């Protein structure tokens, strides 16, 4: 679903370091680490040539290295120093003569990328040492100064420090902010300082363990990411350690991670895994520290290589791992969570259902809701021709039969958080709701086009339908929602989907060389794009809902539009379909008006909209006071607001059957959590609540006689 950033990409970076001279500290306050010698090998040269040839000749985006050479140079500097902390402006000026480094590298000369990295290493060693020395002196956290962090997309436009004095002034603020964040999260001054010292000491140690392979990984991934965010170089270690689809699944908690700048970020939660079931983690949350068991000491993993973080999180089923989380929702504040490692079971990823009743003006509607976490298939069971193998289409068909037996008035398919999965199963599942016909078009890098079609006549369910999506619905989910929308088969409700409409392949570089050549790694690159049956790609734009619900994240924060160098939207020739034609503009206009009236008129919905607006505002905050008491007060005020909001919603929003199930799961998790601060609070699912009322309105428009009979 989401962008998989490279294993080593940005792994050694630590954003809170400043320029200084190494001589400002002493040997007894700062550990002495000797850097590894960096030597360019023939294998690096071969891997670069083969990898870039694959990108240039076979990637969906056609571009020559000469056209992006200048961009690659700037991106490499940005990858090494994304916050513009390490390099001085004089370094940047000096590096300008390396602007054609990409073209030289393609000829076998990798000296430019090594020279730039060595300057980075020199600066970073000195700066981390300065930071450790600074942590040995007291801080005044009672002043009135502030710190401002730039927008992520504005990072390249930030000026580079003119000299060490300018950088040190900013560093003072960054360290103070780090201390304050840790203190506000509940850490004592002693523990916060200890954690930061460990962070900078670890950064020094890791920095001096970097090999030429690591440097090569960084540069190769800068090059591949310039083609699109889903194309990566996979180092020999990565190619050996992880399975062929490179999902980077973490054994034990079921999360897919990536490195973003100096932070380990959650890119996806695997349905059925401990992280997903806990309800405590979200996509884009950042893992700051990891501890083992109930009382193990936290290890700060800021700036760590991703494979090393994987090693800390992996463990035996039944054991505990504790994570220090900096959430994507800034309003939640830094927090510690405990997870029990477990296996991800297919049945826990499977479609689940509830039947909900909505009553208005004496009319009661029974609505079947199918929660679909992913488009899954037991490939092994299917290959062995087992009669009971699990798949999305099989499970959904069974649930639809149960709904028919229960005589529901309509069906809602909930795709929120569904990151995709099997294209085959997405097409098969669409086929349950439409008569046969094309579902999705695939265009390849050479201009070829093919259609993926549902060839089965008839439907498993022909009644009223709605699909609920959000910003985390991606890939196969977008194919499903788009087909339902284009056929006019059902309502699409929620927020705009992710916009990931591309297909990747993985090619081992050793396939092009003699057998005795050392492992050169592999390239993952984009070869195809998905298009709706109307020809419009789901890439970049995603699927727009017919009726919008409040969304906690905007397009420039989460989704393909937030990714640099994402492939643009594209349209091709539409294919002929036989639309159901059930959703008219007049119907949508009426439903939107009723929805807007309800959002303004019902206290629980007004409160929900206000909460979403406040969270969005908090997430956009870039300037923070560097006063500990002020920050504690702000944190306390926000926590009180959240507590009051949740209590009011629990009082005013009638519980759905899905809510009751969620509430029971939360109670079961809380029963084994000792720390009160770690316990989850239950909040009714307002988005599903309003979706059901929108669907109720739709059912009434389809069958107005029901309302008349009730009256």
XYZ file of C-alpha atoms in Angstrom:
711
model
C 0.000 0.000 0.000
C 2.324 2.615 1.251
C 5.703 3.926 0.248
C 8.452 1.524 1.354
C 11.488 3.602 2.117
C 14.884 1.905 1.863
C 16.396 -0.073 4.711
C 19.447 2.123 5.134
C 17.927 5.301 3.733
C 18.508 8.096 6.244
C 19.261 5.561 8.939
C 22.259 7.359 10.407
C 20.705 10.793 10.634
C 20.017 12.552 13.908
C 18.242 15.852 13.418
C 19.256 17.461 16.672
C 22.974 17.916 16.067
C 24.853 21.154 15.474
C 28.109 22.422 14.080
C 31.027 22.675 16.425
C 34.654 21.766 16.706
C 35.494 18.358 18.103
C 37.996 20.026 20.392
C 35.212 21.556 22.487
C 34.690 18.332 24.361
C 36.955 16.001 26.269
C 37.747 12.313 26.016
C 36.203 11.540 29.425
C 32.774 12.985 28.465
C 32.447 11.646 24.931
C 33.171 8.077 23.754
C 35.886 7.696 21.166
C 34.764 5.811 18.066
C 36.953 5.277 15.028
C 35.128 5.319 11.680
C 35.274 2.329 9.359
C 37.366 2.797 6.190
C 35.153 3.260 3.124
C 36.288 1.577 -0.095
C 34.360 1.524 -3.374
C 34.286 -1.978 -4.873
C 33.696 -3.264 -8.375
C 30.443 -4.776 -7.109
C 29.166 -1.315 -6.219
C 29.969 -0.111 -9.729
C 28.252 -3.113 -11.316
C 25.166 -2.782 -9.105
C 24.887 0.913 -9.932
C 25.148 0.347 -13.673
C 22.690 -2.561 -13.716
C 20.232 -0.914 -11.337
C 20.087 2.400 -13.155
C 19.785 0.629 -16.511
C 16.677 -1.161 -15.222
C 15.174 2.123 -14.054
C 15.934 4.005 -17.255
C 14.800 1.250 -19.616
C 11.930 -0.438 -17.775
C 10.430 1.940 -15.196
C 6.926 3.222 -15.930
C 8.231 6.799 -15.811
C 10.465 7.309 -18.827
C 13.389 9.576 -17.957
C 17.105 9.696 -18.646
C 19.795 10.096 -16.021
C 20.994 13.268 -17.721
C 17.587 14.859 -17.092
C 17.690 14.273 -13.330
C 21.424 14.559 -12.538
C 21.092 17.954 -10.852
C 18.064 16.848 -8.853
C 19.857 13.708 -7.665
C 22.763 15.790 -6.393
C 20.421 17.982 -4.335
C 18.398 14.977 -3.169
C 21.559 13.248 -1.958
C 22.483 16.274 0.167
C 18.900 16.377 1.433
C 18.946 12.659 2.263
C 22.099 13.042 4.337
C 20.975 16.249 6.056
C 17.182 16.650 5.710
C 16.889 19.271 8.457
C 19.869 21.301 7.184
C 21.769 20.926 10.444
C 25.077 19.319 9.509
C 26.407 20.868 6.323
C 27.482 24.516 6.320
C 26.624 26.792 3.429
C 30.304 26.705 2.502
C 30.029 22.919 2.073
C 27.049 23.294 -0.226
C 28.897 25.853 -2.302
C 31.921 23.582 -2.541
C 29.775 20.611 -3.588
C 28.339 22.412 -6.618
C 31.066 21.015 -8.839
C 29.681 17.549 -8.031
C 26.435 18.348 -9.865
C 27.140 15.753 -12.556
C 28.011 13.046 -9.996
C 25.174 10.833 -11.233
C 26.506 10.828 -14.785
C 30.021 10.096 -13.570
C 28.715 7.276 -11.377
C 27.034 5.741 -14.410
C 30.497 5.619 -15.985
C 31.856 3.794 -12.933
C 33.164 6.770 -10.967
C 31.514 6.807 -7.514
C 34.101 9.077 -5.936
C 31.766 12.102 -5.723
C 29.138 10.380 -3.588
C 31.889 9.089 -1.290
C 33.558 12.494 -0.951
C 30.265 14.162 -0.014
C 29.485 11.437 2.491
C 32.906 11.694 4.114
C 32.360 15.424 4.687
C 28.992 14.597 6.194
C 30.579 11.998 8.468
C 33.229 14.457 9.581
C 30.635 17.123 10.408
C 28.257 14.697 12.094
C 30.942 13.226 14.346
C 31.891 16.666 15.598
C 28.299 17.784 16.011
C 27.193 14.737 17.942
C 30.172 15.178 20.260
C 29.172 18.787 20.835
C 25.636 17.676 21.665
C 26.871 15.162 24.229
C 29.049 17.804 25.846
C 26.105 20.230 25.948
C 23.963 17.633 27.707
C 26.456 17.624 30.583
C 25.504 21.219 31.442
C 22.198 22.443 32.944
C 19.276 23.776 30.912
C 16.878 26.607 31.709
C 13.416 25.521 30.585
C 11.569 28.514 32.029
C 12.242 31.117 29.333
C 9.963 32.614 26.699
C 11.757 31.493 23.526
C 10.179 29.242 20.900
C 11.257 26.778 18.233
C 9.775 26.467 14.750
C 10.008 23.340 12.621
C 9.457 23.726 8.858
C 6.784 21.901 6.898
C 8.079 18.578 5.590
C 7.837 19.704 1.976
C 9.620 22.964 2.781
C 12.764 21.180 4.005
C 14.738 21.697 0.794
C 14.050 25.428 0.873
C 15.455 25.877 4.369
C 18.755 27.776 4.482
C 21.924 25.954 5.476
C 23.726 27.272 8.583
C 26.103 30.089 7.705
C 28.517 29.109 10.474
C 28.821 27.141 13.720
C 27.433 29.951 15.864
C 24.120 30.030 13.956
C 23.826 26.258 14.105
C 24.575 26.149 17.838
C 21.855 28.681 18.564
C 19.306 26.447 16.812
C 20.723 23.340 18.476
C 20.173 24.856 21.880
C 16.499 25.112 21.039
C 16.293 21.614 19.586
C 17.787 19.959 22.653
C 15.507 21.979 24.920
C 12.507 20.897 22.855
C 13.574 17.250 23.051
C 13.916 17.499 26.822
C 10.532 19.164 27.156
C 8.804 16.533 25.025
C 10.261 13.768 27.165
C 9.348 15.564 30.390
C 5.784 16.187 29.226
C 5.483 12.491 28.335
C 6.158 11.655 31.995
C 9.928 11.184 32.084
C 11.853 12.665 35.019
C 14.648 15.127 34.279
C 17.202 12.443 35.086
C 15.596 9.866 32.774
C 15.096 12.383 29.971
C 18.743 13.436 30.060
C 19.842 9.811 30.224
C 17.715 8.964 27.204
C 19.158 11.846 25.190
C 22.728 10.965 26.148
C 22.032 7.414 25.019
C 20.578 8.752 21.767
C 23.630 10.836 20.889
C 26.107 8.210 22.062
C 24.327 5.649 19.928
C 24.359 8.031 16.981
C 28.131 8.368 17.285
C 28.596 4.639 17.520
C 26.353 3.889 14.543
C 27.872 6.681 12.483
C 31.290 5.103 12.822
C 30.015 1.645 11.970
C 28.771 2.758 8.560
C 30.231 0.787 5.662
C 30.556 1.576 1.985
C 27.571 -0.699 1.402
C 25.490 1.624 3.570
C 26.648 4.729 1.717
C 25.917 3.022 -1.585
C 22.421 2.098 -0.361
C 21.674 5.718 0.485
C 22.745 6.984 -2.923
C 21.057 4.194 -4.896
C 17.791 4.825 -3.093
C 18.051 8.536 -3.752
C 18.336 7.669 -7.453
C 15.494 5.110 -7.468
C 13.162 7.281 -5.397
C 13.554 10.023 -8.017
C 11.640 7.768 -10.431
C 8.779 7.304 -7.942
C 8.403 6.720 -4.181
C 7.692 2.990 -4.555
C 10.939 2.176 -6.389
C 13.878 1.140 -4.230
C 17.258 -0.516 -4.350
C 17.275 -3.609 -2.151
C 20.693 -4.314 -0.717
C 22.034 -7.874 -0.536
C 21.098 -8.054 3.145
C 17.594 -6.821 2.490
C 17.226 -9.153 -0.445
C 18.207 -12.116 1.708
C 16.417 -11.191 4.934
C 12.930 -10.389 3.716
C 10.397 -12.227 1.591
C 9.923 -11.559 -2.069
C 7.288 -8.836 -1.727
C 9.572 -6.827 0.586
C 6.782 -5.962 3.018
C 9.275 -5.680 5.888
C 6.903 -7.511 8.211
C 8.104 -7.405 11.788
C 7.850 -10.784 13.418
C 5.951 -10.461 16.647
C 3.841 -7.276 16.364
C 2.642 -7.200 12.749
C 3.787 -3.777 11.580
C 5.500 -2.624 8.409
C 8.146 0.009 9.050
C 10.307 2.402 7.067
C 12.947 5.004 7.836
C 11.898 8.597 7.324
C 14.752 10.957 7.997
C 16.080 9.926 11.418
C 12.898 8.237 12.623
C 11.491 4.722 12.322
C 7.943 5.196 11.058
C 4.988 2.817 10.907
C 3.985 2.501 7.255
C 1.286 -0.131 7.661
C -0.400 -2.245 10.333
C -0.938 -5.862 9.354
C -4.571 -6.853 9.994
C -4.762 -9.465 12.715
C -1.372 -8.584 14.198
C -0.787 -7.398 17.785
C -0.142 -3.794 16.706
C -3.350 -3.671 14.657
C -5.491 -5.325 17.331
C -4.126 -3.162 20.137
C -5.745 -0.029 18.748
C -2.806 1.926 20.177
C -0.826 2.524 16.978
C -1.516 4.389 13.766
C 0.165 4.644 10.385
C 2.851 7.378 10.447
C 3.448 6.970 14.211
C 7.170 7.082 14.995
C 9.028 4.596 17.231
C 11.514 6.459 19.425
C 12.555 3.732 21.856
C 12.217 -0.032 22.423
C 12.367 -2.016 25.677
C 12.005 -5.722 26.427
C 9.526 -7.167 28.935
C 7.801 -5.270 31.719
C 10.907 -3.678 33.203
C 13.601 -3.702 30.496
C 15.476 -0.453 29.922
C 14.526 1.584 26.873
C 16.956 1.715 23.962
C 16.661 4.918 21.952
C 16.438 3.937 18.269
C 16.422 7.416 16.751
C 18.728 7.283 13.745
C 19.072 3.487 13.836
C 19.286 1.275 10.780
C 15.893 -0.268 10.167
C 17.213 -3.826 10.214
C 18.603 -3.224 13.719
C 15.219 -1.964 14.885
C 13.634 -5.109 13.430
C 16.023 -7.230 15.488
C 14.896 -5.488 18.705
C 11.193 -5.882 17.970
C 11.367 -9.494 16.872
C 10.876 -12.085 19.584
C 9.121 -15.238 20.686
C 5.359 -15.462 20.748
C 4.001 -14.485 24.170
C 6.866 -12.191 25.155
C 6.385 -8.462 25.717
C 7.935 -5.517 23.927
C 7.481 -1.890 24.989
C 7.572 0.967 22.482
C 8.055 4.677 23.071
C 5.838 6.331 20.455
C 5.749 9.834 19.033
C 2.286 9.729 17.404
C 1.312 11.200 14.048
C -1.590 12.789 15.914
C 0.411 15.412 17.793
C -2.558 15.958 20.056
C -1.959 12.584 21.713
C 1.561 13.379 22.897
C 4.497 11.003 23.260
C 3.508 7.792 25.026
C 4.671 4.301 25.979
C 2.770 1.178 24.925
C 3.183 -2.527 25.639
C 2.504 -5.254 23.069
C 2.552 -9.022 23.373
C 4.272 -10.666 20.431
C 2.121 -13.090 18.499
C 1.613 -14.679 15.113
C -0.632 -13.039 12.548
C -3.428 -15.497 11.851
C -5.330 -15.431 8.578
C -8.691 -15.712 10.298
C -7.924 -12.514 12.204
C -7.414 -10.698 8.906
C -10.704 -12.016 7.567
C -13.869 -10.090 6.835
C -16.121 -9.619 9.837
C -19.724 -8.520 10.029
C -22.351 -6.974 12.247
C -25.998 -6.116 11.679
C -26.939 -2.607 12.783
C -30.390 -1.086 13.260
C -31.102 2.549 12.424
C -34.425 4.033 13.495
C -35.919 7.379 12.515
C -39.525 8.583 12.672
C -40.752 5.111 13.476
C -38.931 3.514 10.544
C -36.382 0.820 11.379
C -33.768 -0.299 8.876
C -31.505 -3.303 9.357
C -28.119 -2.746 7.727
C -25.401 -5.357 7.331
C -21.854 -4.038 7.795
C -18.817 -5.938 6.489
C -15.478 -4.809 7.907
C -12.751 -5.715 5.412
C -9.178 -5.165 6.741
C -7.437 -6.403 3.560
C -7.920 -8.310 0.308
C -6.424 -11.636 1.310
C -6.127 -15.128 -0.090
C -4.700 -18.391 1.216
C -2.595 -19.042 -1.896
C -1.195 -22.297 -0.541
C -4.667 -23.631 0.211
C -5.910 -22.585 -3.218
C -2.960 -24.269 -4.969
C -3.635 -27.461 -2.997
C -7.298 -27.192 -4.053
C -8.534 -27.294 -0.483
C -12.294 -26.881 -0.352
C -12.196 -24.601 2.689
C -9.310 -22.243 1.843
C -9.848 -18.659 2.988
C -10.155 -15.670 0.681
C -11.852 -12.288 0.716
C -14.363 -13.110 -2.004
C -15.308 -16.427 -0.385
C -15.732 -14.891 3.062
C -17.697 -11.890 1.795
C -19.964 -14.172 -0.244
C -20.683 -16.199 2.902
C -21.477 -13.054 4.901
C -23.778 -11.789 2.154
C -25.707 -15.059 2.326
C -26.063 -14.579 6.088
C -27.342 -11.058 5.474
C -29.908 -12.356 2.984
C -31.102 -14.911 5.514
C -31.342 -12.139 8.114
C -33.325 -10.005 5.623
C -31.177 -6.884 5.911
C -32.310 -3.786 4.013
C -28.848 -2.935 2.699
C -25.110 -3.571 3.012
C -22.172 -1.315 3.911
C -18.619 -2.460 3.102
C -16.145 -0.760 5.455
C -12.726 -0.377 3.790
C -11.217 2.101 6.237
C -7.566 1.302 6.858
C -7.562 -1.390 4.147
C -4.141 -1.036 2.518
C -4.910 -3.401 -0.351
C -3.653 -6.907 -1.012
C -4.599 -9.335 -3.758
C -5.698 -7.743 -7.049
C -7.342 -11.041 -7.999
C -9.446 -10.971 -4.831
C -10.381 -7.326 -5.311
C -11.733 -8.155 -8.786
C -13.526 -11.279 -7.504
C -15.108 -9.321 -4.643
C -16.362 -6.595 -6.998
C -17.906 -9.437 -9.012
C -20.121 -10.328 -6.055
C -21.948 -7.013 -6.517
C -22.015 -6.571 -10.318
C -22.908 -8.733 -13.265
C -19.899 -9.682 -15.336
C -17.717 -6.971 -16.823
C -14.332 -5.225 -16.577
C -13.252 -4.065 -13.117
C -9.871 -2.387 -13.606
C -7.539 -1.518 -16.495
C -3.767 -1.970 -16.212
C -1.397 0.063 -18.402
C 2.255 -0.951 -18.574
C 5.503 0.927 -19.179
C 5.498 0.039 -22.881
C 2.034 1.416 -23.505
C 0.241 -1.913 -23.386
C -3.227 -2.084 -21.846
C -5.212 -4.992 -20.448
C -8.441 -5.324 -18.458
C -9.000 -7.408 -15.347
C -12.559 -8.674 -15.678
C -15.203 -10.388 -13.591
C -16.344 -13.230 -15.837
C -18.948 -14.714 -13.500
C -22.539 -14.051 -14.483
C -24.964 -12.824 -11.836
C -24.347 -11.387 -8.386
C -24.169 -12.643 -4.831
C -25.960 -9.496 -3.638
C -28.050 -7.147 -5.756
C -29.491 -4.859 -3.073
C -28.594 -1.328 -1.876
C -24.871 -0.876 -1.206
C -22.467 1.661 0.276
C -18.684 1.618 0.647
C -16.909 3.475 3.469
C -13.343 4.638 2.712
C -10.705 6.830 4.346
C -7.231 8.188 3.617
C -5.653 4.818 4.477
C -7.726 2.834 1.965
C -5.258 2.116 -0.827
C -4.396 0.032 -3.877
C -6.834 -2.911 -4.118
C -9.307 -1.032 -1.893
C -9.301 1.837 -4.356
C -9.908 -0.577 -7.235
C -12.950 -1.960 -5.400
C -14.385 1.434 -4.443
C -13.751 2.920 -7.899
C -15.505 0.036 -9.672
C -18.544 0.269 -7.388
C -18.659 4.024 -8.030
C -18.152 3.818 -11.807
C -20.821 1.164 -12.203
C -23.205 3.323 -10.172
C -23.616 0.254 -7.999
C -23.396 1.928 -4.595
C -22.617 5.043 -2.569
C -19.008 5.897 -1.692
C -18.830 7.600 1.704
C -15.896 8.931 3.747
C -12.734 10.810 2.836
C -10.481 10.681 -0.215
C -8.498 7.439 -0.506
C -4.692 7.146 -0.547
C -3.994 7.333 -4.278
C -1.589 4.394 -4.701
C -2.373 3.139 -8.175
C 0.878 1.512 -9.297
C 2.353 -1.985 -9.522
C 5.972 -2.903 -8.718
C 8.218 -5.783 -9.683
C 11.504 -7.003 -8.168
C 14.502 -7.980 -10.313
C 17.659 -9.549 -8.894
C 20.721 -7.819 -10.330
C 22.673 -11.084 -10.302
C 20.368 -12.354 -13.055
C 22.461 -10.249 -15.447
C 25.933 -11.447 -14.400
C 27.887 -14.688 -14.144
C 27.111 -17.032 -11.272
C 30.279 -16.418 -9.244
C 29.623 -12.670 -8.871
C 28.906 -11.648 -5.250
C 25.312 -10.726 -4.397
C 24.560 -7.341 -5.960
C 21.099 -6.910 -4.471
C 17.879 -6.211 -6.354
C 15.775 -3.391 -7.768
C 12.111 -2.872 -6.983
C 10.535 -0.563 -9.514
C 7.166 0.473 -10.900
C 6.058 -1.171 -14.139
C 2.280 -0.643 -14.343
C -0.551 1.685 -13.378
C -4.155 0.928 -12.399
C -7.012 2.717 -14.137
C -10.706 2.802 -13.427
C -13.038 1.492 -16.126
C -13.599 5.131 -17.151
C -9.871 5.378 -17.964
C -8.935 7.610 -15.015
C -6.083 6.258 -12.890
C -6.468 5.812 -9.154
C -2.839 6.960 -8.938
C -2.257 10.241 -7.090
C -5.892 11.361 -6.990
C -7.309 8.249 -5.358
C -11.077 7.807 -5.110
C -13.213 10.788 -4.135
C -16.272 9.919 -2.035
C -19.780 10.826 -3.127
C -20.463 12.129 0.374
C -17.626 13.414 2.536
C -17.087 12.821 6.240
C -14.635 14.822 8.388
C -11.062 13.580 7.883
C -8.242 13.689 10.436
C -5.516 13.980 7.776
C -5.259 16.169 4.712
C -3.944 15.093 1.313
C -0.593 16.822 1.838
C -0.009 14.909 5.091
C -0.992 11.330 4.200
C -1.332 9.715 0.801
C 0.335 9.670 -2.582
C 0.010 13.446 -2.919
C 2.253 13.794 0.138
C 5.006 11.736 -1.502
C 7.783 13.464 -3.396
C 8.178 12.378 -7.029
C 4.900 10.451 -7.030
C 3.758 9.473 -10.506
C 1.073 11.868 -11.775
C -2.543 11.035 -12.506
C -3.100 9.701 -16.003
C -6.112 8.932 -18.140
C -6.446 6.350 -20.915
C -9.310 5.189 -23.113
C -12.294 3.922 -21.157
C -13.712 0.421 -21.558
C -17.351 -0.361 -22.192
C -19.402 -1.404 -19.187
C -23.072 -1.957 -18.421
C -23.631 0.391 -15.459
C -26.200 -0.309 -12.797
C -27.118 3.377 -12.878
C -28.612 3.428 -9.401
C -26.815 6.514 -8.070
C -28.109 9.675 -9.739
C -26.918 13.263 -9.295
C -30.322 14.122 -7.863
C -30.004 11.351 -5.261
C -26.527 12.489 -4.267
C -27.656 16.106 -3.958
C -30.463 15.137 -1.614
C -28.245 12.883 0.492
C -25.567 15.580 0.825
C -28.114 18.121 1.962
C -29.552 15.752 4.567
C -26.026 14.895 5.750
C -25.008 18.553 6.087
C -28.209 19.359 7.975
C -27.496 16.529 10.390
C -23.840 17.594 10.855
C -25.006 21.069 11.844
C -28.024 20.005 13.872
C -26.936 17.039 15.975
C -24.695 17.930 18.976
C -22.650 14.733 18.718
C -21.871 15.420 15.039
C -21.064 19.101 15.594
C -18.781 17.999 18.408
C -17.109 15.444 16.125
C -16.475 18.054 13.428
C -15.059 20.445 16.017
C -12.764 17.715 17.355
C -11.465 16.884 13.875
C -10.828 20.577 13.199
C -8.893 20.936 16.449
C -6.778 17.847 15.740
C -5.958 19.138 12.253
C -4.955 22.483 13.751
C -2.781 20.788 16.362
C -1.099 18.605 13.734
C -0.288 21.716 11.698
C 1.424 23.383 14.650
C 5.028 24.199 13.767
C 6.034 26.625 16.541
C 6.418 25.371 20.110
C 7.203 27.261 23.322
C 10.445 26.219 25.026
C 8.972 26.600 28.477
C 8.384 23.359 30.357
C 5.505 24.612 32.479
C 3.759 26.182 29.500
C 4.014 22.932 27.576
C 2.756 20.934 30.561
C -0.206 23.292 30.853
C -0.942 22.982 27.127
C -0.725 19.197 27.388
C -3.049 19.136 30.409
C -5.563 21.428 28.676
C -5.598 19.254 25.590
C -5.957 16.050 27.612
C -8.907 17.539 29.466
C -10.489 18.539 26.169
C -10.006 15.027 24.812
C -11.387 13.416 27.983
C -14.431 15.712 27.931
C -15.002 15.055 24.240
C -14.801 11.279 24.651
C -17.129 11.323 27.690
C -19.679 13.439 25.829
C -19.606 11.146 22.794
C -20.020 8.060 24.962
C -23.081 9.727 26.484
C -24.694 11.027 23.278
C -23.828 8.507 20.547
C -25.949 5.332 20.649
C -23.727 2.263 20.633
C -23.650 0.204 17.468
C -23.063 -3.529 17.612
C -19.638 -2.825 16.111
C -18.999 -0.403 18.983
C -19.952 -3.028 21.550
C -17.506 -5.451 19.977
C -14.760 -2.827 19.952
C -15.525 -1.866 23.554
C -15.227 -5.490 24.677
C -11.854 -5.866 22.909
C -10.555 -2.699 24.578
C -11.695 -3.928 27.992
C -9.898 -7.239 27.418
C -6.683 -5.439 26.474
C -6.936 -3.044 29.397
C -7.394 -5.934 31.824
C -3.757 -6.979 31.316
C -2.285 -3.443 31.365
C -1.004 -2.266 34.742
C -0.168 1.342 33.883
C -3.341 3.455 33.908
C -1.830 5.882 31.402
C -1.421 3.031 28.909
C -5.055 1.970 29.043
C -7.230 2.777 26.072
C -10.452 4.716 26.260
C -13.438 3.676 24.209
C -15.020 6.221 21.868
C -18.027 5.412 19.669
C -17.355 5.162 15.935
C -18.978 8.420 14.843
C -17.924 7.982 11.203
C -19.727 4.635 10.950
C -22.674 6.058 12.929
C -23.183 8.872 10.395
C -22.504 6.543 7.444
C -25.404 4.367 8.563
C -27.670 7.410 8.778
C -26.632 8.517 5.275
C -27.397 5.000 4.077
C -30.729 5.100 5.913
C -31.612 8.247 3.943
C -30.627 6.437 0.748
C -32.858 3.493 1.584
C -35.740 5.883 2.213
C -35.225 7.523 -1.172
C -35.251 4.092 -2.809
C -38.386 3.038 -0.955
C -40.396 6.054 0.220
C -43.375 3.802 0.834
C -41.643 2.441 3.929
C -41.766 5.867 5.535
C -45.398 6.321 4.538
C -46.315 2.902 5.958
C -44.581 3.723 9.227
C -46.465 7.006 9.474
